[in-house]
PDB file of C-alpha atoms in Angstrom:
ATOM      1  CA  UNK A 655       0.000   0.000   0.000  1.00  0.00           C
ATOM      2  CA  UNK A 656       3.200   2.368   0.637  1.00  0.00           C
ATOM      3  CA  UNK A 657       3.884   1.890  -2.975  1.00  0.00           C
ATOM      4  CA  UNK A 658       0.714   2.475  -4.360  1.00  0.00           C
ATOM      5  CA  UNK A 659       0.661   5.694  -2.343  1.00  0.00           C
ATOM      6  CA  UNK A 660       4.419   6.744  -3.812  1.00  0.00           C
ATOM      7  CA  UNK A 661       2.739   6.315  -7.201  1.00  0.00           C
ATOM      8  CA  UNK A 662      -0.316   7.911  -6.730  1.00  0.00           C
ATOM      9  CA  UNK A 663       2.173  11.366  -5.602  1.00  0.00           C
ATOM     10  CA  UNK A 664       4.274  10.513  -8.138  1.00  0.00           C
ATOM     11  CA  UNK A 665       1.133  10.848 -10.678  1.00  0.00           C
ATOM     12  CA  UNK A 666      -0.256  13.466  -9.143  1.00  0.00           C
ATOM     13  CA  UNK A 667      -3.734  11.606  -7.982  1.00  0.00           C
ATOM     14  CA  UNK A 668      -4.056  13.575  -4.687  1.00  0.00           C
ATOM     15  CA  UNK A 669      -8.066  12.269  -4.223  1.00  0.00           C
ATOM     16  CA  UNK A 670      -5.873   8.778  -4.295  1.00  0.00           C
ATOM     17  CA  UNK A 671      -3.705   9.668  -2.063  1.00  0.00           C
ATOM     18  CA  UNK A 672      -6.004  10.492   0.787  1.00  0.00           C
ATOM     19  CA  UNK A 673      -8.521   7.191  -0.023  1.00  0.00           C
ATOM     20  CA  UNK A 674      -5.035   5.333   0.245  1.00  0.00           C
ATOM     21  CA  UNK A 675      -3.812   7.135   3.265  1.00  0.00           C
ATOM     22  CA  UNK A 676      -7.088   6.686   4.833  1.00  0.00           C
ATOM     23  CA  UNK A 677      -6.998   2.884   3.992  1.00  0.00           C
ATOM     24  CA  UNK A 678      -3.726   2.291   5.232  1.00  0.00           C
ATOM     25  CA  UNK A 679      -4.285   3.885   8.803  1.00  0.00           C
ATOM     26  CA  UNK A 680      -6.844   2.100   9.061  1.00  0.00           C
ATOM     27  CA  UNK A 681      -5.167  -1.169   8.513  1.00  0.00           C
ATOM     28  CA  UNK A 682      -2.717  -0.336  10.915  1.00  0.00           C
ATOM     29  CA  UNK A 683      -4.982   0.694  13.635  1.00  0.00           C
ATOM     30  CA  UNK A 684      -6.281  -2.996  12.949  1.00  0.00           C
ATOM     31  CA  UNK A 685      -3.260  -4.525  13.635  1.00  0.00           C
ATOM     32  CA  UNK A 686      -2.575  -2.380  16.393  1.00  0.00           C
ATOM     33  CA  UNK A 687      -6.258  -3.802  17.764  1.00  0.00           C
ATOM     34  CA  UNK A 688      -5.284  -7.394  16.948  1.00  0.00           C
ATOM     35  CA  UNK A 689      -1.372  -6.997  18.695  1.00  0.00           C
ATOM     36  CA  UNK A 690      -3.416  -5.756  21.713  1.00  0.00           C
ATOM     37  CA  UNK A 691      -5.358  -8.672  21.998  1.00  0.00           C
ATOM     38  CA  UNK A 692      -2.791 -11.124  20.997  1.00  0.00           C
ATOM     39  CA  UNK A 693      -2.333 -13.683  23.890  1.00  0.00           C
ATOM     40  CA  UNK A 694      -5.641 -12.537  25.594  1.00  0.00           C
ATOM     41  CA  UNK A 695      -7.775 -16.411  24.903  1.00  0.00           C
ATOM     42  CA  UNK A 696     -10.881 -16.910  26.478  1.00  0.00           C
ATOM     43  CA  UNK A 697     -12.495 -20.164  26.939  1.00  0.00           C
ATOM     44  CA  UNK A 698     -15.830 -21.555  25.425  1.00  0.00           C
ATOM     45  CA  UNK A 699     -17.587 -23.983  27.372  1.00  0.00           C
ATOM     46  CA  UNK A 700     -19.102 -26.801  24.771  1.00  0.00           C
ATOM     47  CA  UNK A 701     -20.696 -28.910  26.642  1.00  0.00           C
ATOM     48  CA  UNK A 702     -20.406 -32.698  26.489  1.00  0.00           C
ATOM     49  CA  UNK A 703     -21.210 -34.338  23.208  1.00  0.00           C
ATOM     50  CA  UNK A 704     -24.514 -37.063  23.559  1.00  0.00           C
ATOM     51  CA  UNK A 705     -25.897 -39.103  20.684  1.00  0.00           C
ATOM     52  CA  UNK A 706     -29.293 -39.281  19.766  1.00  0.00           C
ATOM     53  CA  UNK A 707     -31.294 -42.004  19.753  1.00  0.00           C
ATOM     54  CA  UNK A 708     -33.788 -43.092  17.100  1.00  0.00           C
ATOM     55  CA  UNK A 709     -37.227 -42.427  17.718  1.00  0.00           C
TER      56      UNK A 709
END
């Protein structure tokens, strides 16, 4: 995405250069999310299996 953005100033598409800009901070703001909650695992309580019986 850095290098689409170089092109995009390098062409002179400045309404590209903000989508992409906006795009990108938003990805990393999404991995700054996910980092946070790397190694925080909570636990989901399945039950025990059964079989059913025909009826």
């Amino acid at each position: 995405m850095i290098a689409r953005i170089a092109k995009a100033e390098t062409e002179g598409w400045l309404g590209e250069v903000e989508g992409l800009q906006v795009s990108l901070a938003g990805a990393e703001e999404k991995l700054r999310q996910l980092d946070r909650g790397h190694g925080q695992h909570t636990t989901v309580d399945l039950g025990i299996p059964t079989t059913r019986r025909d009826r």
